[in-house]
XYZ file of C-alpha atoms in Angstrom:
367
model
C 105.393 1.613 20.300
C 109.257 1.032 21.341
C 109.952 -0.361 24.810
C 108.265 0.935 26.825
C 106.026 -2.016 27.985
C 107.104 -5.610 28.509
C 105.244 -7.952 26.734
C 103.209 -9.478 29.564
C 102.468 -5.377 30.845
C 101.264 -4.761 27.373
C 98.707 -7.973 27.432
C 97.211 -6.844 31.061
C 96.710 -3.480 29.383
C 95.275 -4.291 26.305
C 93.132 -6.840 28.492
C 91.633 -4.208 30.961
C 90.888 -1.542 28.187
C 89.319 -4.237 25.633
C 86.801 -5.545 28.647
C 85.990 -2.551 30.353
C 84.975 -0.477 27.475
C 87.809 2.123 26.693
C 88.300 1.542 22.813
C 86.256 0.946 20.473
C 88.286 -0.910 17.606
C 91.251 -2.965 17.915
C 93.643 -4.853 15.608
C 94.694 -8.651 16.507
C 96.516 -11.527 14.882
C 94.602 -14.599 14.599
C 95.713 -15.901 18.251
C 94.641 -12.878 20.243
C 91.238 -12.941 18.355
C 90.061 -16.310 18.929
C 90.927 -15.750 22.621
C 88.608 -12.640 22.836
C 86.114 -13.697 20.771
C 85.495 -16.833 23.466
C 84.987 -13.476 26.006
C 82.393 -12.007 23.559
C 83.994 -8.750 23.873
C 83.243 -8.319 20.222
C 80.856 -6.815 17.978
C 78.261 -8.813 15.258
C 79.215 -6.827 12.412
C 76.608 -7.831 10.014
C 73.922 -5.535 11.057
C 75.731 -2.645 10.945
C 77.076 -3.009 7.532
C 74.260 -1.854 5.505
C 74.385 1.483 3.874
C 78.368 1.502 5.274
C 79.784 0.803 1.679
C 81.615 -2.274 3.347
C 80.241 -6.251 1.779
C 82.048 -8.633 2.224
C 80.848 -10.165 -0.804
C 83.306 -7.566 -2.244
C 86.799 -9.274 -0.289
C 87.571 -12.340 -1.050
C 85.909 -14.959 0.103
C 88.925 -17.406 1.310
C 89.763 -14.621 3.845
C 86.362 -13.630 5.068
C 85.469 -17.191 5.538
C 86.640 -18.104 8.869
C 85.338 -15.104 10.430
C 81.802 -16.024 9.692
C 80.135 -18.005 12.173
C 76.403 -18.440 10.017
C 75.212 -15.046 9.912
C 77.394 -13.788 12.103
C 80.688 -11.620 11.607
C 83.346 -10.497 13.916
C 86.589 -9.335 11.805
C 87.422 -8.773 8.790
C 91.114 -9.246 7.739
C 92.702 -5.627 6.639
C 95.857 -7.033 4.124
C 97.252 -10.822 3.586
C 100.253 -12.577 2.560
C 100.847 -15.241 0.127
C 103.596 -17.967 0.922
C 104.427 -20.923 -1.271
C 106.925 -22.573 -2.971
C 108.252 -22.498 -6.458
C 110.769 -24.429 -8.342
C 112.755 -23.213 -11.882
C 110.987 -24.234 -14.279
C 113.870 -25.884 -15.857
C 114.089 -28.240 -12.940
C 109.885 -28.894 -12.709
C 110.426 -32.385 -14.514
C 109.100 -34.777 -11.496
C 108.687 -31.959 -9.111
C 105.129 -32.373 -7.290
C 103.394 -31.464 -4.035
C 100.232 -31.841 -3.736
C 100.186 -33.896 -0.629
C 102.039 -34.516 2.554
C 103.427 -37.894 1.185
C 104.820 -35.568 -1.542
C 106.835 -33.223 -0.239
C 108.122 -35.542 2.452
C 109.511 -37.918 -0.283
C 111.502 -34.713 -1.671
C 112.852 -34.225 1.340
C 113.863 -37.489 1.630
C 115.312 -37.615 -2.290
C 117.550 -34.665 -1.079
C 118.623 -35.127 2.255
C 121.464 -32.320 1.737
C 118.886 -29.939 0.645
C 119.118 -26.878 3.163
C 115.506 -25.861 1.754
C 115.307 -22.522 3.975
C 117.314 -20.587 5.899
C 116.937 -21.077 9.616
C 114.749 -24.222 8.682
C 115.084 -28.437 9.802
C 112.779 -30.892 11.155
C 110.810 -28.306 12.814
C 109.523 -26.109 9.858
C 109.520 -29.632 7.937
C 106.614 -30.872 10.803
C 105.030 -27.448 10.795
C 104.778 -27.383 6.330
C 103.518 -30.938 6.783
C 100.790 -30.173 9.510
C 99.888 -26.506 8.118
C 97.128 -28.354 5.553
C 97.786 -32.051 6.829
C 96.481 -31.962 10.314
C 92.659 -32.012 9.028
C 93.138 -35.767 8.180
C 93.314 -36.726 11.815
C 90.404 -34.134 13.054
C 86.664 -34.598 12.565
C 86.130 -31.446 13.229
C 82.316 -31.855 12.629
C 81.847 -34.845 14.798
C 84.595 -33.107 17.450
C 86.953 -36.200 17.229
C 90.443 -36.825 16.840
C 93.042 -39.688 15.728
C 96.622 -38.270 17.027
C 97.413 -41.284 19.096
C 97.032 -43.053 16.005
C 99.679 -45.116 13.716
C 98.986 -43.138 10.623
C 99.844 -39.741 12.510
C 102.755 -41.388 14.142
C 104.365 -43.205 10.879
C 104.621 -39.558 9.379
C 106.180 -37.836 12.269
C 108.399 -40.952 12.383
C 109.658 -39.982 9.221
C 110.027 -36.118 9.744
C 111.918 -37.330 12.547
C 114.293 -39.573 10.295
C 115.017 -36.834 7.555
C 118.746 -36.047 7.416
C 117.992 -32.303 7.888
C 119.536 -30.545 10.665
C 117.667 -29.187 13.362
C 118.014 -25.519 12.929
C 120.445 -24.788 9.880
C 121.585 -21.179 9.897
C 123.803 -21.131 7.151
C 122.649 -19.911 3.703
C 123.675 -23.585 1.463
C 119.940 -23.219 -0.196
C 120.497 -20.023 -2.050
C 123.858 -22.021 -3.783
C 121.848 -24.954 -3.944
C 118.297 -23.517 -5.240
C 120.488 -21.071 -7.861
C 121.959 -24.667 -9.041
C 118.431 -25.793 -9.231
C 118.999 -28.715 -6.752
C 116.143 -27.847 -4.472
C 112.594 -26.084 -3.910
C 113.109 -21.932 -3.809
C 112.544 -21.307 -0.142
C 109.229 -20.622 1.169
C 108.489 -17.760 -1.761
C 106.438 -14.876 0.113
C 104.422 -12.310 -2.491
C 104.539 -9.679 0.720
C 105.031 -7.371 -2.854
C 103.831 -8.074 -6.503
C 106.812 -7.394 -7.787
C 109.422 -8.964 -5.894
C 108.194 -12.114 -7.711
C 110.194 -10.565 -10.892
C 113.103 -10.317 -8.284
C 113.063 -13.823 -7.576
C 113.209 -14.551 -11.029
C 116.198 -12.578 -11.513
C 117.672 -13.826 -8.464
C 117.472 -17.834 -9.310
C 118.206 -16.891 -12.887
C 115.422 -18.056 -14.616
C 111.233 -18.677 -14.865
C 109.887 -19.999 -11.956
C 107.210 -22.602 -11.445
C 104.526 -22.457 -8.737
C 104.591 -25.337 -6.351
C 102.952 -23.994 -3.252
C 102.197 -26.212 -0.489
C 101.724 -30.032 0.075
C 97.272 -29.928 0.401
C 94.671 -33.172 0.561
C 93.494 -31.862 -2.921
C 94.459 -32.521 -6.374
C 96.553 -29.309 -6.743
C 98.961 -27.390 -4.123
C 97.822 -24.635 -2.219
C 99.063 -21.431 -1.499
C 98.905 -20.380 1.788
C 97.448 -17.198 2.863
C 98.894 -15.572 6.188
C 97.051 -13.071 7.669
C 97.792 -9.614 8.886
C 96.081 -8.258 11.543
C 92.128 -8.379 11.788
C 90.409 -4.994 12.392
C 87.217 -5.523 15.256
C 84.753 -4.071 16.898
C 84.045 -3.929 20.692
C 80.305 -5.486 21.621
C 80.461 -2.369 24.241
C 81.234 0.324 21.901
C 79.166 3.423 21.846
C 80.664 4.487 18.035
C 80.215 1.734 16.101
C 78.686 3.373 13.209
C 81.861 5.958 13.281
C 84.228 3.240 13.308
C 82.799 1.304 10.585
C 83.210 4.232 8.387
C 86.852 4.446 9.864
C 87.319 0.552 8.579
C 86.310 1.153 5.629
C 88.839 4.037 5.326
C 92.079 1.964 6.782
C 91.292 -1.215 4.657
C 90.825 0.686 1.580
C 93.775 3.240 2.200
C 96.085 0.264 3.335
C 95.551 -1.985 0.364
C 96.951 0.910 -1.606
C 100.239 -0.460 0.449
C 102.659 -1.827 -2.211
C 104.164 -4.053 0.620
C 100.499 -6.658 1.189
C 97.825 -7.744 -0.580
C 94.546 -6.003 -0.469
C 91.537 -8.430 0.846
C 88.777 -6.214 -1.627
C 89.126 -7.905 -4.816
C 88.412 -4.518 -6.810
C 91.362 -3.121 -5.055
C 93.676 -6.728 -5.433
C 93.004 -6.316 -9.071
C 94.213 -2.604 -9.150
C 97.595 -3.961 -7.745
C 98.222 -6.619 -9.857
C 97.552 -4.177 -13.048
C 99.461 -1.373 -11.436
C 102.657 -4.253 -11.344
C 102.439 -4.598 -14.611
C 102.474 -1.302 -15.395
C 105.847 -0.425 -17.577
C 108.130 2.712 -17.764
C 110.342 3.921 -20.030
C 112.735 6.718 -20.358
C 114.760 7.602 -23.567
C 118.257 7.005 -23.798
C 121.005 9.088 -25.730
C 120.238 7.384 -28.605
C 116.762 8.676 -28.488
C 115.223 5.143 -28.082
C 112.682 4.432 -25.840
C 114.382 1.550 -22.814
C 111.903 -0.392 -20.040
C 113.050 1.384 -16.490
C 113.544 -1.123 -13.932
C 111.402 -1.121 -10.941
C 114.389 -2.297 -8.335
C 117.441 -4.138 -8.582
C 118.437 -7.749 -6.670
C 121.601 -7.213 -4.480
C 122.008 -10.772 -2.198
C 124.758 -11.999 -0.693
C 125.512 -14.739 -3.496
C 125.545 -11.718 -6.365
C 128.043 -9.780 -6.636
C 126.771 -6.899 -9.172
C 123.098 -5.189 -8.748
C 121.129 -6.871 -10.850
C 117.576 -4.915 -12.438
C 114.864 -6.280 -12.505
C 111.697 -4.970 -13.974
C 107.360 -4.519 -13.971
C 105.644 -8.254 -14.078
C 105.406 -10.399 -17.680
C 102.656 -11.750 -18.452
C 104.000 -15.515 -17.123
C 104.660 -13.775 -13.804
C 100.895 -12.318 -14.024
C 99.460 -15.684 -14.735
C 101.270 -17.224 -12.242
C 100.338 -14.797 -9.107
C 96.874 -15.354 -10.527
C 97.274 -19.317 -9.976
C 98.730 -18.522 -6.750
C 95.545 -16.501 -6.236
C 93.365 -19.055 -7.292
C 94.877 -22.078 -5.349
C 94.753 -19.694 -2.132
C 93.325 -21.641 1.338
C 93.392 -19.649 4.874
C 94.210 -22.095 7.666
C 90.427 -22.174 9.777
C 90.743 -20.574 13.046
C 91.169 -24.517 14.521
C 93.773 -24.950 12.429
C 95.669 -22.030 14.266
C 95.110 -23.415 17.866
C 95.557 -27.325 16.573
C 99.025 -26.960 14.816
C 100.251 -24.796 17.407
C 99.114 -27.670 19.871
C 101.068 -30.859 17.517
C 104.194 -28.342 17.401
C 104.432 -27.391 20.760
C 104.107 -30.919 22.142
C 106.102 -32.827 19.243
C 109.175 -30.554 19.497
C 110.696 -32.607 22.750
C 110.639 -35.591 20.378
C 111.632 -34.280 17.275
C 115.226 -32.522 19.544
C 115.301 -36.246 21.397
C 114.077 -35.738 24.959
C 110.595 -37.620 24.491
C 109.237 -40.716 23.559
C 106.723 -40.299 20.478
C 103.547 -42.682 21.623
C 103.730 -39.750 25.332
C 103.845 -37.040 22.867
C 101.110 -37.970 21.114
C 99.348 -39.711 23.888
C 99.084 -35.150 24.853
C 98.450 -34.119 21.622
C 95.557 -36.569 21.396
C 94.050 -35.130 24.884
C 95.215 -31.298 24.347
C 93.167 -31.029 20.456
C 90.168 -33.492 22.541
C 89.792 -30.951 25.008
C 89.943 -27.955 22.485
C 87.192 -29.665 20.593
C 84.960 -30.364 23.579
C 85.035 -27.138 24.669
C 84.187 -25.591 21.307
């Protein structure tokens, strides 16, 4: 808490209790989790869960997935995050992403799109690599093609998109309110800011979600932080009972998602859940749950518990849903890293790939 620790202080700390044995739980983002779990500093949780009350038969199975290696189980993800795009649904007519060559012709249709604030080339390369980057990994045969035309022809034209490179102005909202471009990134962090939305960009709204290798777009689901078990712990059984506590008592949160389905599907019925209070004329009136107040409205606007449209359309959301696998995380954070001295003109493309090609190599040799 606060600032009392610089970053770097606060990894050497959490390093030297985490591997000599002085907690026995910990939460960590995806990053920090793959990097200890290569130390085995954590706990197979599958043998401990019987007669805990915790299956993970019972969360859903997109998030548990790439925390099982066979039988094995090392973290289980405590809330999530849904991100996606959406489009009014007066403006859908021709509007489709379901692959990278999709959403990249978009961008190119509307060059003077400013499709989220503080975005450009870079988030364009990281939405096209967040489900695209499987097509040049084998992951099963541990091979990759990043030094390869196809790979370069698409950051070629990332590269040639008239978007600038970091655009801090707020254009979209004029422009998605006009229904000229994709709504921004849409995050469900809450159920029922999706009604907000609606209220904001003035009409029903139409889930896109993200450019996939499937037949539909995908939603994708970012994690919060991943509750785990040290190998070395003497209280394992205690703090099992304490996970099943905090994931339970946190999904109650109205601000993420719960990962137990039983407890998902109380949120989604308790945001649809209507008020009413009677007004002087003694009739009964809908009480808004919150009221829109951005910068491009000028009056507080009310907005209210979800419709049954907004309902079925988290539930598609839901249902589309795909968690980036844990070589996912390390492999687009490899393409970004190394394609960002190209993409801001200080490197040739065929030496940036040339690095990807050995950096993702090397990652799958090693694992």
């Amino acid at each position: 808490k606060g600032n009392i620790f610089s970053g770097e202080e606060l990894v050497t700390k959490l390093n030297t209790q985490m591997l000599s044995g002085d907690v026995d739980m910990v939460l960590l983002n995806q990053q920090d989790y793959l990097r200890y779990k290569e130390q085995k500093v954590f706990e197979n949780l599958q043998p401990y869960l019987e007669g805990t009350g915790i299956k993970p038969e019972e969360y859903k199975e997109e998030l548990v997935k790439p925390f099982m290696n066979g039988e094995e189980l090392y973290a289980l993800p405590t809330q999530f995050t849904l991100c996606g795009y959406a489009v009014k649904s007066s403006t859908a007519e021709g509007n489709s992403m379901k692959t990278m060559e999709d959403f990249l012709a978009y961008l190119e249709q509307n060059p003077d799109s400013k499709l989220r604030w503080g975005g450009g080339k870079f988030w364009a390369l990281e939405t096209c690599m967040k489900f695209g980057w499987e097509r040049f990994v084998d992951v099963e045969a541990g091979k990759c093609y990043f030094n390869q035309d196809e790979f370069k022809e698409i950051v070629k034209r990332i590269n040639n998109l008239e978007l600038e490179l970091i655009s801090y102005d707020r254009d979209w909202e004029e422009l998605a309110l006009n229904g000229e471009t994709l709504i921004p990134e849409l995050q469900i962090y809450q159920l029922k800011q999706l009604a907000s939305e609606e209220v904001f960009y003035g009409g029903e709204l139409l889930w896109m979600g993200y450019p996939g290798a499937g037949e539909q777009p995908k939603v994708y689901a970012m994690m919060d932080p991943l509750l785990c078990i040290m190998a070395n712990s003497e209280k394992k059984e205690q703090a099992l009972q304490f996970w099943e506590y905090y994931i339970q008592s946190k999904s109650n949160d109205a601000g993420k998602l719960s990962v137990k389905t039983s407890i998902l599907e109380q949120q989604i019925a308790a945001a649809e859940q209507k008020k009413y209070y009677e007004n002087e004329a003694g009739e009964q009136v809908e009480s808004p749950v919150g009221y829109v107040n951005y910068a491009t409205i000028t009056e507080r606007t009310p907005y209210y518990a979800l419709n049954e449209k907004q309902t079925q359309m988290i539930k598609q959301a839901l249902s589309s849903m795909e968690v980036d696998s844990l070589e996912g995380t390390v492999i687009l954070e490899i393409i970004i890293e190394e394609l960002a001295g190209y993409l801001n003109g200080a490197r040739d493309l065929d030496a940036a790939c040339d690095v990807i090609q050995n950096r993702v190599q090397l990652y799958l040799d090693e694992n």
